[in-house]
Tab-separated table of C-alpha atoms in Angstrom:
chain	number	residue	atom	x	y	z
A	1	GLN	CA	-106.913	-43.973	-194.577
A	2	SER	CA	-107.013	-47.546	-194.109
A	3	VAL	CA	-109.995	-49.586	-193.383
A	4	LEU	CA	-110.776	-52.797	-191.414
A	5	THR	CA	-110.938	-55.710	-193.695
A	6	GLN	CA	-114.144	-57.373	-194.229
A	7	PRO	CA	-115.108	-59.803	-196.921
A	8	PRO	CA	-117.617	-57.790	-199.283
A	9	SER	CA	-120.050	-60.552	-199.484
A	10	ALA	CA	-121.475	-63.593	-197.422
A	11	SER	CA	-124.390	-65.844	-197.879
A	12	GLY	CA	-126.471	-68.540	-196.417
A	13	THR	CA	-129.837	-70.436	-196.373
A	14	PRO	CA	-132.400	-70.002	-193.701
A	15	GLY	CA	-131.298	-71.923	-190.277
A	16	GLN	CA	-127.432	-72.062	-191.447
A	17	ARG	CA	-124.946	-70.347	-189.640
A	18	VAL	CA	-122.727	-67.425	-191.102
A	19	VAL	CA	-119.403	-66.182	-190.161
A	20	ILE	CA	-117.817	-62.597	-191.205
A	21	SER	CA	-114.594	-61.522	-190.643
A	22	CYS	CA	-112.919	-58.305	-189.762
A	23	SER	CA	-109.207	-57.977	-189.970
A	24	GLY	CA	-107.197	-55.207	-188.224
A	25	SER	CA	-103.998	-54.141	-186.653
A	26	SER	CA	-102.444	-53.547	-183.421
A	27	SER	CA	-103.496	-49.936	-183.428
A	28	ASN	CA	-107.032	-50.852	-183.885
A	29	ILE	CA	-108.556	-54.469	-183.417
A	30	GLY	CA	-105.536	-55.268	-181.340
A	31	SER	CA	-105.893	-52.693	-178.478
A	32	ASP	CA	-109.281	-51.677	-178.352
A	33	THR	CA	-113.164	-53.039	-178.397
A	34	VAL	CA	-114.780	-54.269	-181.596
A	35	THR	CA	-118.423	-53.029	-182.577
A	36	TRP	CA	-120.389	-54.636	-185.102
A	37	TYR	CA	-123.198	-52.819	-186.764
A	38	GLN	CA	-126.354	-53.838	-188.778
A	39	GLN	CA	-127.429	-51.743	-191.530
A	40	LEU	CA	-130.931	-52.405	-193.185
A	41	PRO	CA	-131.504	-50.918	-196.704
A	42	GLY	CA	-131.980	-47.128	-196.547
A	43	ALA	CA	-131.526	-47.090	-192.854
A	44	ALA	CA	-129.217	-46.056	-190.255
A	45	PRO	CA	-126.494	-48.619	-188.810
A	46	LYS	CA	-128.107	-50.535	-185.528
A	47	LEU	CA	-125.418	-51.421	-182.894
A	48	LEU	CA	-125.434	-55.322	-182.987
A	49	ILE	CA	-122.445	-56.010	-180.748
A	50	PHE	CA	-119.962	-54.237	-178.348
A	51	ARG	CA	-116.766	-54.799	-176.509
A	52	HIS	CA	-115.945	-57.835	-178.793
A	53	ASN	CA	-119.289	-59.848	-177.720
A	54	GLN	CA	-121.793	-58.079	-175.885
A	55	ARG	CA	-125.308	-57.470	-177.087
A	56	PRO	CA	-127.469	-54.390	-176.387
A	57	SER	CA	-131.052	-55.444	-175.135
A	58	GLY	CA	-133.402	-56.766	-178.151
A	59	VAL	CA	-130.617	-58.092	-179.920
A	60	PRO	CA	-131.375	-61.879	-180.496
A	61	ASP	CA	-128.552	-64.363	-178.837
A	62	ARG	CA	-128.351	-65.822	-182.724
A	63	PHE	CA	-125.981	-62.726	-183.015
A	64	SER	CA	-122.539	-63.497	-181.203
A	65	GLY	CA	-118.932	-61.831	-181.635
A	66	SER	CA	-115.360	-62.815	-180.711
A	67	LYS	CA	-112.013	-61.440	-181.120
A	68	SER	CA	-108.361	-62.973	-181.305
A	69	GLY	CA	-105.615	-60.584	-181.687
A	70	THR	CA	-106.178	-58.289	-184.669
A	71	SER	CA	-108.926	-60.022	-185.847
A	72	ALA	CA	-112.440	-60.184	-184.917
A	73	SER	CA	-115.487	-62.176	-186.357
A	74	LEU	CA	-119.532	-61.897	-186.031
A	75	ALA	CA	-121.460	-65.230	-186.352
A	76	ILE	CA	-125.011	-65.319	-186.847
A	77	SER	CA	-126.665	-68.443	-186.295
A	78	GLY	CA	-130.174	-69.611	-187.261
A	79	LEU	CA	-129.921	-67.601	-190.236
A	80	GLN	CA	-133.332	-65.639	-190.981
A	81	SER	CA	-134.622	-63.557	-194.167
A	82	GLU	CA	-134.512	-60.397	-191.993
A	83	ASP	CA	-130.927	-60.728	-191.439
A	84	GLU	CA	-130.301	-59.833	-194.911
A	85	ALA	CA	-128.604	-56.505	-194.405
A	86	ASP	CA	-124.931	-55.195	-194.704
A	87	TYR	CA	-122.759	-55.723	-191.736
A	88	TYR	CA	-119.744	-53.280	-190.663
A	89	CYS	CA	-117.115	-53.801	-187.950
A	90	ALA	CA	-115.792	-50.943	-186.029
A	91	ALA	CA	-112.863	-50.097	-183.859
A	92	TRP	CA	-111.031	-47.240	-182.255
A	93	ASP	CA	-107.609	-46.602	-183.856
A	94	ASP	CA	-104.771	-45.283	-181.650
A	95	SER	CA	-102.906	-43.887	-184.609
A	96	LEU	CA	-105.811	-42.318	-186.483
A	97	ASN	CA	-107.178	-41.071	-182.911
A	98	GLY	CA	-110.641	-41.928	-184.549
A	99	TRP	CA	-112.824	-44.521	-185.703
A	100	LEU	CA	-111.990	-47.091	-188.255
A	101	PHE	CA	-114.736	-49.031	-189.909
A	102	GLY	CA	-114.598	-52.087	-192.196
A	103	GLY	CA	-115.803	-51.783	-195.707
A	104	GLY	CA	-118.793	-53.801	-195.217
A	105	THR	CA	-120.261	-57.169	-195.883
A	106	LYS	CA	-123.584	-57.677	-197.677
A	107	LEU	CA	-125.050	-60.779	-196.327
A	108	THR	CA	-127.471	-62.702	-198.692
A	109	VAL	CA	-130.183	-65.185	-197.579
A	110	LEU	CA	-130.889	-67.257	-200.313
B	1	GLN	CA	-135.459	-42.804	-175.394
B	2	VAL	CA	-132.310	-41.758	-176.960
B	3	GLN	CA	-132.987	-39.501	-180.086
B	4	LEU	CA	-130.459	-37.864	-182.734
B	5	VAL	CA	-132.138	-35.948	-185.570
B	6	GLU	CA	-129.976	-34.636	-188.241
B	7	SER	CA	-130.976	-31.456	-190.174
B	8	GLY	CA	-129.267	-29.253	-192.908
B	9	GLY	CA	-128.628	-31.698	-195.446
B	10	ALA	CA	-128.895	-29.730	-198.828
B	11	LEU	CA	-127.607	-29.789	-202.683
B	12	VAL	CA	-124.404	-27.333	-202.851
B	13	LYS	CA	-122.104	-26.479	-205.291
B	14	PRO	CA	-118.455	-27.425	-205.088
B	15	GLY	CA	-116.370	-25.057	-203.442
B	16	GLY	CA	-119.469	-24.095	-201.459
B	17	SER	CA	-120.390	-24.358	-197.437
B	18	LEU	CA	-122.892	-26.113	-195.319
B	19	ARG	CA	-123.694	-26.473	-191.795
B	20	LEU	CA	-125.187	-29.649	-190.302
B	21	SER	CA	-127.051	-29.553	-187.074
B	22	CYS	CA	-127.984	-32.508	-184.791
B	23	ALA	CA	-130.549	-32.488	-181.979
B	24	ALA	CA	-130.098	-34.910	-179.041
B	25	SER	CA	-132.663	-36.016	-176.704
B	26	GLY	CA	-133.387	-38.611	-174.063
B	27	PHE	CA	-129.853	-38.694	-172.372
B	28	THR	CA	-127.623	-36.254	-170.608
B	29	PHE	CA	-125.879	-34.758	-173.540
B	30	ASN	CA	-122.522	-33.508	-172.340
B	31	ASP	CA	-121.587	-36.842	-170.652
B	32	TYR	CA	-120.891	-38.139	-174.190
B	33	TYR	CA	-118.387	-37.864	-177.207
B	34	MET	CA	-120.613	-37.066	-180.524
B	35	THR	CA	-119.430	-37.957	-183.746
B	36	TRP	CA	-120.055	-37.537	-187.460
B	37	VAL	CA	-120.029	-40.646	-189.658
B	38	ARG	CA	-120.953	-40.323	-193.476
B	39	GLN	CA	-122.010	-42.851	-196.273
B	40	ALA	CA	-121.171	-42.129	-199.867
B	41	PRO	CA	-123.927	-43.599	-202.146
B	42	GLY	CA	-123.254	-47.422	-202.473
B	43	LYS	CA	-120.240	-46.988	-200.328
B	44	GLY	CA	-119.414	-47.965	-196.691
B	45	LEU	CA	-119.102	-45.978	-193.519
B	46	GLU	CA	-116.263	-43.371	-193.034
B	47	TRP	CA	-115.710	-41.693	-189.543
B	48	VAL	CA	-115.719	-37.892	-190.190
B	49	SER	CA	-115.066	-35.860	-186.732
B	50	PHE	CA	-115.570	-36.338	-183.069
B	51	ILE	CA	-115.951	-33.589	-180.256
B	52	SER	CA	-115.338	-34.631	-176.505
B	53	GLY	CA	-118.043	-33.771	-173.950
B	54	SER	CA	-116.695	-30.540	-172.436
B	55	SER	CA	-115.362	-29.879	-175.881
B	56	ASP	CA	-111.812	-30.272	-174.905
B	57	PHE	CA	-110.937	-32.883	-177.733
B	58	GLN	CA	-111.816	-32.631	-181.291
B	59	ASN	CA	-110.335	-34.743	-184.197
B	60	TYR	CA	-110.909	-35.163	-187.730
B	61	ALA	CA	-110.386	-37.668	-190.975
B	62	ASP	CA	-107.510	-36.562	-192.907
B	63	SER	CA	-110.064	-36.197	-195.776
B	64	VAL	CA	-111.722	-33.205	-194.273
B	65	LYS	CA	-109.037	-31.954	-191.951
B	66	GLY	CA	-108.714	-27.941	-192.557
B	67	ARG	CA	-112.138	-27.805	-194.248
B	68	PHE	CA	-114.881	-29.165	-191.366
B	69	THR	CA	-115.319	-27.895	-188.026
B	70	ILE	CA	-117.123	-29.760	-185.264
B	71	SER	CA	-118.624	-27.854	-182.441
B	72	ARG	CA	-121.274	-28.279	-179.875
B	73	ASP	CA	-123.857	-26.665	-177.684
B	74	ASP	CA	-124.475	-28.413	-174.506
B	75	ALA	CA	-127.357	-25.673	-173.708
B	76	GLN	CA	-129.279	-26.952	-176.938
B	77	ASN	CA	-128.291	-30.537	-176.810
B	78	SER	CA	-127.057	-30.216	-180.278
B	79	VAL	CA	-123.863	-30.742	-182.126
B	80	PHE	CA	-122.630	-29.132	-185.425
B	81	LEU	CA	-120.549	-29.732	-188.865
B	82	GLN	CA	-119.349	-26.739	-190.308
B	83	MET	CA	-118.290	-27.742	-193.970
B	84	LYS	CA	-116.516	-25.411	-196.416
B	85	SER	CA	-114.586	-26.127	-199.533
B	86	LEU	CA	-116.855	-28.912	-200.467
B	87	ARG	CA	-116.171	-31.238	-203.364
B	88	ALA	CA	-118.074	-33.756	-205.214
B	89	GLU	CA	-116.486	-36.758	-202.993
B	90	ASP	CA	-117.978	-34.903	-199.933
B	91	THR	CA	-121.360	-36.396	-201.299
B	92	ALA	CA	-122.777	-38.619	-198.652
B	93	VAL	CA	-125.444	-39.263	-196.213
B	94	TYR	CA	-123.977	-37.817	-192.855
B	95	PHE	CA	-124.914	-39.517	-189.742
B	96	CYS	CA	-124.849	-37.998	-185.984
B	97	ALA	CA	-123.801	-40.890	-183.700
B	98	ARG	CA	-123.359	-40.784	-179.693
B	99	GLY	CA	-119.860	-42.188	-178.351
B	100	THR	CA	-119.303	-43.676	-175.209
B	101	GLY	CA	-116.252	-43.423	-173.394
B	102	ASP	CA	-115.130	-46.969	-174.374
B	103	GLY	CA	-115.384	-46.298	-177.885
B	104	VAL	CA	-118.816	-47.462	-178.861
B	105	LEU	CA	-121.071	-45.607	-181.122
B	106	ASP	CA	-124.261	-46.723	-179.849
B	107	PHE	CA	-126.966	-44.637	-180.979
B	108	TRP	CA	-127.170	-43.152	-184.652
B	109	GLY	CA	-129.528	-40.484	-186.211
B	110	GLN	CA	-131.417	-41.207	-189.678
B	111	GLY	CA	-128.922	-38.946	-191.429
B	112	ALA	CA	-128.753	-35.869	-193.628
B	113	LEU	CA	-127.957	-36.156	-197.438
B	114	VAL	CA	-125.593	-33.523	-198.713
B	115	THR	CA	-125.020	-33.398	-202.480
B	116	VAL	CA	-122.096	-31.482	-203.805
B	117	SER	CA	-122.748	-30.892	-207.510
B	118	SER	CA	-122.809	-27.927	-210.353
């Protein structure tokens, strides 16, 4: 089964802005809401962004999401050491009739 | 607050069977889809199955279709994953997650480890 395409790694120094991309198709990102998850080592995924750019309560506004056509992106501004984690995009796929996930991006704070 | 607690993870031999459970609390259980998502060691997330609030709809990833069965008991606020004909490639942490009507998996359990090995 296909996955959404993310870069395997990203990095930045404290205070920098980092952008993680997620590429899909018309049957998933192009037609449905995009969600982003943060997964710290040894923990369950945590909802970070939903409906492309909405944040659950408790998620800092340093995290933002956007979508254009069949691609989406997660931006993290004012990078902090505690942001070091794996980040996954996800979307419902109309062909699969289920959820598709990106392969994950490991963010390193240098 | 919303809580999802998985149980039933174990070491099982190839070809064996296992049943995972997920106990939910803190929300109106039958208002939500429930899903299972797995993560193989060192790998990314893979959706496995979902079941609708009324149990009317279920679906499975191709990798588990015909071998796994999802079910729910709304009276017990629980969702289950019956797994049979297990293979080494089914080794993973299995997460239970709540799904909203617009396709968001908004709360996740801590996961249950399933290891398939002889």
